[in-house]
Short mmCIF file of C-alpha atoms in Angstrom, two decimals:
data_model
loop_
_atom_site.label_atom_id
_atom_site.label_comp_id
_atom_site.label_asym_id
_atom_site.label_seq_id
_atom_site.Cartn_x
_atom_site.Cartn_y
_atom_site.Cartn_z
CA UNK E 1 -0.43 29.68 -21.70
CA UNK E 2 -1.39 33.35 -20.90
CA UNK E 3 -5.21 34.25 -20.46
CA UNK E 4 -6.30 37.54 -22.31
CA UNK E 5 -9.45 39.20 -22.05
CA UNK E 6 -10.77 42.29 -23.18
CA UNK E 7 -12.48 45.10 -21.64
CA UNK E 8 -15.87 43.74 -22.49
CA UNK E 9 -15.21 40.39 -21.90
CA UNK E 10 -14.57 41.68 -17.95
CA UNK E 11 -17.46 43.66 -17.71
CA UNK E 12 -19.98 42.43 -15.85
CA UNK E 13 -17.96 40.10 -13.61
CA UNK E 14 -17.46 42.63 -11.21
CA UNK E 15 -19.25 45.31 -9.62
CA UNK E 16 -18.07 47.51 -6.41
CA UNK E 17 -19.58 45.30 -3.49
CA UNK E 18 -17.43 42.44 -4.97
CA UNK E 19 -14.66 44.64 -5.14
CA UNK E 20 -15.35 45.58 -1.73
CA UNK E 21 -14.98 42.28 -0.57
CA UNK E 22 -11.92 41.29 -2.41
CA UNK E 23 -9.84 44.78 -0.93
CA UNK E 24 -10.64 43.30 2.65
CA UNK E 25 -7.70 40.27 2.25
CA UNK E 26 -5.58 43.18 0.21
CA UNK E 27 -5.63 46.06 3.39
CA UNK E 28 -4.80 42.54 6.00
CA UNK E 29 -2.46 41.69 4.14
CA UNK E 30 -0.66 45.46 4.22
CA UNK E 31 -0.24 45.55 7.84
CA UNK E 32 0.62 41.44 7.97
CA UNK E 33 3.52 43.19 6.03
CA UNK E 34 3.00 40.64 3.18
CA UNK E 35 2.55 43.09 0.28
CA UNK E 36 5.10 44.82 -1.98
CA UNK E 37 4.53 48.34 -3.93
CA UNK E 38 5.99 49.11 -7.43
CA UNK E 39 7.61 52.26 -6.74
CA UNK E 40 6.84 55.52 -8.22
CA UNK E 41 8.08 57.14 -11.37
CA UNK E 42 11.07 59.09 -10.60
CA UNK E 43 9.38 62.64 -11.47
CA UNK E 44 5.95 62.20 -11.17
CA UNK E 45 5.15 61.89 -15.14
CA UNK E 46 2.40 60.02 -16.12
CA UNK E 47 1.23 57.33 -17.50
CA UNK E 48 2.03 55.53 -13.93
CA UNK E 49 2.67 51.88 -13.75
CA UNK E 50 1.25 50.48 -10.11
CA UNK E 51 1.12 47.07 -8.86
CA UNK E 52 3.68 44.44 -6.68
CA UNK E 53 3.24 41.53 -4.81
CA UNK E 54 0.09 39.87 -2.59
CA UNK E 55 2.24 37.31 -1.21
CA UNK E 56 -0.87 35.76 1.09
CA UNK E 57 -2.32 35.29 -2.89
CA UNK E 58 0.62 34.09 -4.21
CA UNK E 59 0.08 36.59 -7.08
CA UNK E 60 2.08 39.11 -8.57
CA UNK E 61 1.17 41.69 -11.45
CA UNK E 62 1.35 45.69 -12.81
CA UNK E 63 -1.03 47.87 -14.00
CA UNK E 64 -0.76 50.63 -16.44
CA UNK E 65 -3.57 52.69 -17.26
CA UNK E 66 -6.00 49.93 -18.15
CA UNK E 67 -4.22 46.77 -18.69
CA UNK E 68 -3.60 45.01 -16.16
CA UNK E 69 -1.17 41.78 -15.55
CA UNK E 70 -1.50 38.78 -13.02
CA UNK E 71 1.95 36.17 -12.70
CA UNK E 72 2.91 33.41 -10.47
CA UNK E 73 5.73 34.96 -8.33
CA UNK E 74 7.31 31.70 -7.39
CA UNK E 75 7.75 30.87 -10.99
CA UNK E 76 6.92 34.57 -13.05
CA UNK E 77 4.72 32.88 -15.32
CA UNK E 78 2.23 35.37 -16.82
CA UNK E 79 -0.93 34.27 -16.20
CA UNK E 80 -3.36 36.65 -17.95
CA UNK E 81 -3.57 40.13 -19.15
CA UNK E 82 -6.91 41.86 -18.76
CA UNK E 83 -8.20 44.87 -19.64
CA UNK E 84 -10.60 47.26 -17.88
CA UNK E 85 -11.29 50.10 -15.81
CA UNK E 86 -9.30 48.75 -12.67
CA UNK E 87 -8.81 52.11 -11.21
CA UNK E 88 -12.22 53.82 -11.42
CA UNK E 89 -12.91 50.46 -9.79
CA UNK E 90 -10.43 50.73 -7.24
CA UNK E 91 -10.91 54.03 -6.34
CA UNK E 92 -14.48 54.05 -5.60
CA UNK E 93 -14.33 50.34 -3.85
CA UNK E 94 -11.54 51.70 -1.82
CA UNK E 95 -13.12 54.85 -0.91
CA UNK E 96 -16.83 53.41 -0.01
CA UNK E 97 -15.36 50.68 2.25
CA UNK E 98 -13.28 52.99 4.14
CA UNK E 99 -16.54 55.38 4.71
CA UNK E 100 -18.24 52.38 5.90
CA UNK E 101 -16.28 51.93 8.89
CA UNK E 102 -14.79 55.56 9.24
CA UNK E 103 -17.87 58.43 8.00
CA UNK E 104 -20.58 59.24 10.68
CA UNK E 105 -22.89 56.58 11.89
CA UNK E 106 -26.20 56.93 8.84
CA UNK E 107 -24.44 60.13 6.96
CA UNK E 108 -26.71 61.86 4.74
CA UNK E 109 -25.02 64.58 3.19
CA UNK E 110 -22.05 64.36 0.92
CA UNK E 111 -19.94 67.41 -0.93
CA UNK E 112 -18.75 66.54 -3.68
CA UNK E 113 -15.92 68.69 -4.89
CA UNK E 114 -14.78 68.00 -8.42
CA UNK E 115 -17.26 66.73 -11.15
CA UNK E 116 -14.52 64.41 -13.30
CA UNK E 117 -14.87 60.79 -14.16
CA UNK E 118 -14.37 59.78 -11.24
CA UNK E 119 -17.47 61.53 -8.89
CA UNK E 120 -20.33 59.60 -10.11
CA UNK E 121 -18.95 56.40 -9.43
CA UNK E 122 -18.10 57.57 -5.88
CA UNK E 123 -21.43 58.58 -5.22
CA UNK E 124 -23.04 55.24 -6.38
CA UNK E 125 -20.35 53.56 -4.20
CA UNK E 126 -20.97 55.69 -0.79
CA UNK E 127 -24.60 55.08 -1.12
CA UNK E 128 -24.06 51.17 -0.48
CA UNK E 129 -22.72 51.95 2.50
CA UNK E 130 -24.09 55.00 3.85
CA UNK E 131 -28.03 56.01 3.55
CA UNK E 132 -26.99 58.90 1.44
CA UNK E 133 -29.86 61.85 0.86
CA UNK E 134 -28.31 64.83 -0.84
CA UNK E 135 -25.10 66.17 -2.69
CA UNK E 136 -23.67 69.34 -2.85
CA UNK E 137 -20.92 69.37 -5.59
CA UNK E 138 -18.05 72.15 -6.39
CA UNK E 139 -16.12 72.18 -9.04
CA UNK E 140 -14.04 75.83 -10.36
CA UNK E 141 -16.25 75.54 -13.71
CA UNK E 142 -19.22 76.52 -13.38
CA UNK E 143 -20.46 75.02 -16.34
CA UNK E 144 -19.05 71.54 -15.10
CA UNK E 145 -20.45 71.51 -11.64
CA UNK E 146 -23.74 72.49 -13.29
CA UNK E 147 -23.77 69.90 -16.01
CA UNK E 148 -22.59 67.23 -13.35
CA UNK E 149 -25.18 68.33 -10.47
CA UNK E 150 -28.07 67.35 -13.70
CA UNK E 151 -26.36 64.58 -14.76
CA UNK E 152 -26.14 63.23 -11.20
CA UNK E 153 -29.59 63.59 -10.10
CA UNK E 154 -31.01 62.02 -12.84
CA UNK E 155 -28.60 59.13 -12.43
CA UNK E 156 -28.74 58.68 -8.54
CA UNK E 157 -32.31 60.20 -7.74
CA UNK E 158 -31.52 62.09 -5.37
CA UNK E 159 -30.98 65.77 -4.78
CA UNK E 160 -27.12 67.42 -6.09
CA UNK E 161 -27.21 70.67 -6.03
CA UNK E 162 -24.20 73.00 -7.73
CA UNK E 163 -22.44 75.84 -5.22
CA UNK E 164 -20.38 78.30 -6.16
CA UNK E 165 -17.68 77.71 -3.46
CA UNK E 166 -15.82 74.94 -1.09
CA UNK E 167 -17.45 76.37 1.83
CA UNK E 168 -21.09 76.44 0.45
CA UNK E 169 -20.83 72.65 -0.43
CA UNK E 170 -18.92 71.21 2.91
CA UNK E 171 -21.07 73.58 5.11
CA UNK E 172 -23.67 70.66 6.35
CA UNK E 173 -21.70 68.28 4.75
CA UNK E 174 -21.32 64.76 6.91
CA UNK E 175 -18.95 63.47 3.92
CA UNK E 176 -16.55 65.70 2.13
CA UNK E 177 -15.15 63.82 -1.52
CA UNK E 178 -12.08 65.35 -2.68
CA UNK E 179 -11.57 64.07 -6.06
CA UNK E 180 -9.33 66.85 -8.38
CA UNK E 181 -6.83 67.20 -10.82
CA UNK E 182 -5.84 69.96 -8.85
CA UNK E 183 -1.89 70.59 -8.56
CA UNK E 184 -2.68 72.88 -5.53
CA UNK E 185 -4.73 72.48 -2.49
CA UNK E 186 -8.61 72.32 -3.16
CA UNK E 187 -9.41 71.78 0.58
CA UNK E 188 -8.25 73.42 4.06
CA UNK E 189 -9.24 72.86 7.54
CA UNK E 190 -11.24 76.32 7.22
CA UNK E 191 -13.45 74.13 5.18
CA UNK E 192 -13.94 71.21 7.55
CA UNK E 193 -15.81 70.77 10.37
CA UNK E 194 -16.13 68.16 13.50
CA UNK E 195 -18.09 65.31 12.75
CA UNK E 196 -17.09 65.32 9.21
CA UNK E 197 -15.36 62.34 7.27
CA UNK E 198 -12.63 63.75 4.52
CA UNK E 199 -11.91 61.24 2.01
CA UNK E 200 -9.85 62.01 -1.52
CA UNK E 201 -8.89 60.31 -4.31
CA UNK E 202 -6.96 62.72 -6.40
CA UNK E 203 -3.29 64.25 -6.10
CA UNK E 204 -1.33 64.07 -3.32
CA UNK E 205 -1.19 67.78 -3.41
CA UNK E 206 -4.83 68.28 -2.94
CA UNK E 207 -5.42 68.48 0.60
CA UNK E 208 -4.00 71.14 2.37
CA UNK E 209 -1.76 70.32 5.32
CA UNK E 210 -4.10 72.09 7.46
CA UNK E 211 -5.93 69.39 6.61
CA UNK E 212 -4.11 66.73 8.07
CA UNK E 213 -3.42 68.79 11.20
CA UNK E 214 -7.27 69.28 11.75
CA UNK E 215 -7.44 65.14 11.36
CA UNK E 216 -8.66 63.03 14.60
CA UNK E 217 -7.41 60.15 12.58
CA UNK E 218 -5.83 60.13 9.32
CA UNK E 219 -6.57 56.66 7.61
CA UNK E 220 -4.85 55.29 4.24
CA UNK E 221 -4.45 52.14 3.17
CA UNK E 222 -0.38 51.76 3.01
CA UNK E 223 1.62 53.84 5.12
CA UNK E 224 4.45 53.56 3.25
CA UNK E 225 2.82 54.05 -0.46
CA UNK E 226 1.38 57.00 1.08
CA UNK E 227 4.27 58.51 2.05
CA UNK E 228 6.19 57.85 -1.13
CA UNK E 229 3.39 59.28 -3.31
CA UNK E 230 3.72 62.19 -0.85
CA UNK E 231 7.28 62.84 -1.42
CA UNK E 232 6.84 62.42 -5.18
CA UNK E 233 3.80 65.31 -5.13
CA UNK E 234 4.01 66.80 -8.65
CA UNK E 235 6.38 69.47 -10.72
CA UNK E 236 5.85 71.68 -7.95
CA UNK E 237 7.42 69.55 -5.88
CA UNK E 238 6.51 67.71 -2.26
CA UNK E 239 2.78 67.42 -1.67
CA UNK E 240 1.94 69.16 1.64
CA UNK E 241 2.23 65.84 3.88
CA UNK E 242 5.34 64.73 2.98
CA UNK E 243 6.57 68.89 4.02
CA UNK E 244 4.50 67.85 7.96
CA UNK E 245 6.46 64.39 8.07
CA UNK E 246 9.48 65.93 7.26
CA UNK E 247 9.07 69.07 9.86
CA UNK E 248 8.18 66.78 12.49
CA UNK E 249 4.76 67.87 12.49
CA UNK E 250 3.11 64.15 12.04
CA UNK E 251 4.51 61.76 12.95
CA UNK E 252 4.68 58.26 10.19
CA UNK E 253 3.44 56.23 12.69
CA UNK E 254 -0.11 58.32 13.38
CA UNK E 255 -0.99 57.39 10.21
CA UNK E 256 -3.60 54.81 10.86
CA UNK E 257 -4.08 51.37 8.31
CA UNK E 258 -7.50 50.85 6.86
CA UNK E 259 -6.36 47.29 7.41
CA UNK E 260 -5.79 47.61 11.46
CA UNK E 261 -9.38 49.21 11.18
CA UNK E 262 -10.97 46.65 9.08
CA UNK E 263 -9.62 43.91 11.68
CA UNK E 264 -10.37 45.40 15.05
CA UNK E 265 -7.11 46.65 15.89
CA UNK E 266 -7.78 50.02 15.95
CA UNK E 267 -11.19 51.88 16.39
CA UNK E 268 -12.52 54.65 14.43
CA UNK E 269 -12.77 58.07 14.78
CA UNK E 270 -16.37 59.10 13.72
CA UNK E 271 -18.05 60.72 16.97
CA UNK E 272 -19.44 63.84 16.28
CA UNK E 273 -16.63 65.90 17.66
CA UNK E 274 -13.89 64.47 15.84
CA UNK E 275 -12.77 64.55 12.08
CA UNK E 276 -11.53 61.39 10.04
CA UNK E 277 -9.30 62.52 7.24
CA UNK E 278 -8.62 59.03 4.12
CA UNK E 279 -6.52 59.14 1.38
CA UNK E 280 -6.23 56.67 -1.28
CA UNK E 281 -2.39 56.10 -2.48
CA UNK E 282 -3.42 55.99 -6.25
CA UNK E 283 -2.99 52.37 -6.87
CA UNK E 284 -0.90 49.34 -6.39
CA UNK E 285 -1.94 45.65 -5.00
CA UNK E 286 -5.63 46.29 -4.67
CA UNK E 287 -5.94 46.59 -8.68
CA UNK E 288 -3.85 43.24 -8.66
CA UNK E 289 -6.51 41.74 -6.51
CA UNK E 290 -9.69 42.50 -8.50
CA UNK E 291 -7.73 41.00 -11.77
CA UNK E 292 -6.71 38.14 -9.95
CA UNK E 293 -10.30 37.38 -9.16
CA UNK E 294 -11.63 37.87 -13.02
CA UNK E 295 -8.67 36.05 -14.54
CA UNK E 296 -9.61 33.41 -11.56
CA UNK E 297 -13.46 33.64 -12.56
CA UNK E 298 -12.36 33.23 -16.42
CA UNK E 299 -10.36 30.26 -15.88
CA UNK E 300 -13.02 28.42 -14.10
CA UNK E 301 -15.98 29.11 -16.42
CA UNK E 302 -13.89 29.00 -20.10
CA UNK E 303 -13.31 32.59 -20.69
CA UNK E 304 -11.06 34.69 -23.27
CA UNK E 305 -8.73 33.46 -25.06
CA UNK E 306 -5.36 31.85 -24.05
CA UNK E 307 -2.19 32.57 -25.61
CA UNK E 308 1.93 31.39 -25.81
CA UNK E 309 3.41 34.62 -24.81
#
């Protein structure tokens, strides 16, 4: 039998500290080696189907937009199909624990630049982990990054203030959120300064490769999902860091693991003179992970429904 719940049916049986906790195990397991990525659409098109296999979990599944699937891999059994906002969830879980370990020691100041659906939710995340005083949010519309700098103050209590450029918001920024829909760089190194902690969320072509160049340590949670969304970039082709790999200007192996951070292997770069630069791949096991723990949770305390399929 196949467990299905709906969207409201998982709400409320997760938050983003839980999903915190439940990525740990995921980024281990990546540099163990014991994970496997779906691969990327040929072209880039969308919608994208992410997922694989958490073979420490003994759990395989696939996500597309906001269904998600959980199997046995041993035997392929479908085990449930749940619906929710897995990638918002993700995303912001992903992005908060890596500024836990790799943002400034007690950053206060975040830019925010981009004011879609997913920038509130990053905000709420980074302040469980950082003691978070102000926002300074960009975004090219300036009727957006007004209507989100209101929106967000009320929400968060805390000062957001709208600027009218990159380089007004990341000025005294200790935390610069790139989170666009941008098919072209939003952010260059002219923008960033030591002492900073980059993190983005959005399309592999929105960081400049100055970027990356300008990087202390450049942090993402699979090396090799990385690179392949890299290589995919968009219609315009190759997002700027596959172009670096593939000039020889960085080299695969400097990109760091949040994983070999998380366990000790490697320490982070967060002094005040140096810049940490994180990227988050766009999906795969780590959405697998948080449905494995709801369709878990369900089983255990007689949720949804259950199904022949």
């Amino acid at each position: 039998m196949t467990l299905i719940l709906n969207r409201e049916e998982v709400r409320g049986l997760l938050d983003t500290a839980r999903a915190m906790e439940l990525l740990v195990p995921v980024f281990l397991e990546e540099i163990d080696g014991t994970t496997a990525h779906v691969a990327p659409p040929a072209e880039g098109n969308s919608p994208r189907v992410v997922g694989g296999v958490l073979r420490g979990m003994h759990r395989m599944g696939i996500r597309l937009r906001g269904v998600a699937t959980v199997s046995d891999p041993e035997t392929g059994k479908l085990l449930a199909v749940l619906s929710y906002q897995w990638g918002v969830l993700r995303v912001v879980a992903t992005l908060a624990l890596a500024a836990r370990y790799l943002a400034p020691p007690r950053s206060r100041t975040v830019a925010m630049l981009g004011s879609g659906n997913h920038a509130l939710p990053i905000l709420e995340a980074l302040r469980l982990v950082q003691p978070i005083e102000r926002v300074e949010v960009f975004s090219p519309t300036p009727e957006h990054r007004v209507a989100f700098a209101e929106r967000a103050t009320r929400a968060l209590d805390l000062s957001v203030t709208a600027r009218d450029s990159v380089e007004a918001a990341t000025a005294e920024a200790d935390i610069v959120v790139v989170a666009t829909s941008s098919r072209t760089p939003a952010l260059f190194a002219a923008h960033v300064h030591p002492g900073q902690h980059v993190t983005s969320m959005g399309g592999s072509t929105e960081l400049d490769a100055s970027v990356y160049l300008s990087a202390t340590q450049f942090v993402t949670t699979s090396r090799s999902q990385e690179l392949a969304v890299a290589r995919l970039g968009n219609r315009r082709g190759p997002a700027p860091l596959a172009g670096l790999v593939a000039e020889g200007k960085l080299k695969p192996e400097s990109i760091v693991e949040l994983g070999s951070i998380l366990r000790g292997d490697v320490a982070p770069s967060n002094g005040l003179d140096q810049i940490t630069v994180f990227r988050d791949p766009q999906g795969g096991v780590g959405d697998l992970a948080l449905a494995n723990y709801v369709y878990e949770y369900a089983r255990e305390h007689g949720l949804g429904i259950e199904v022949d399929i």
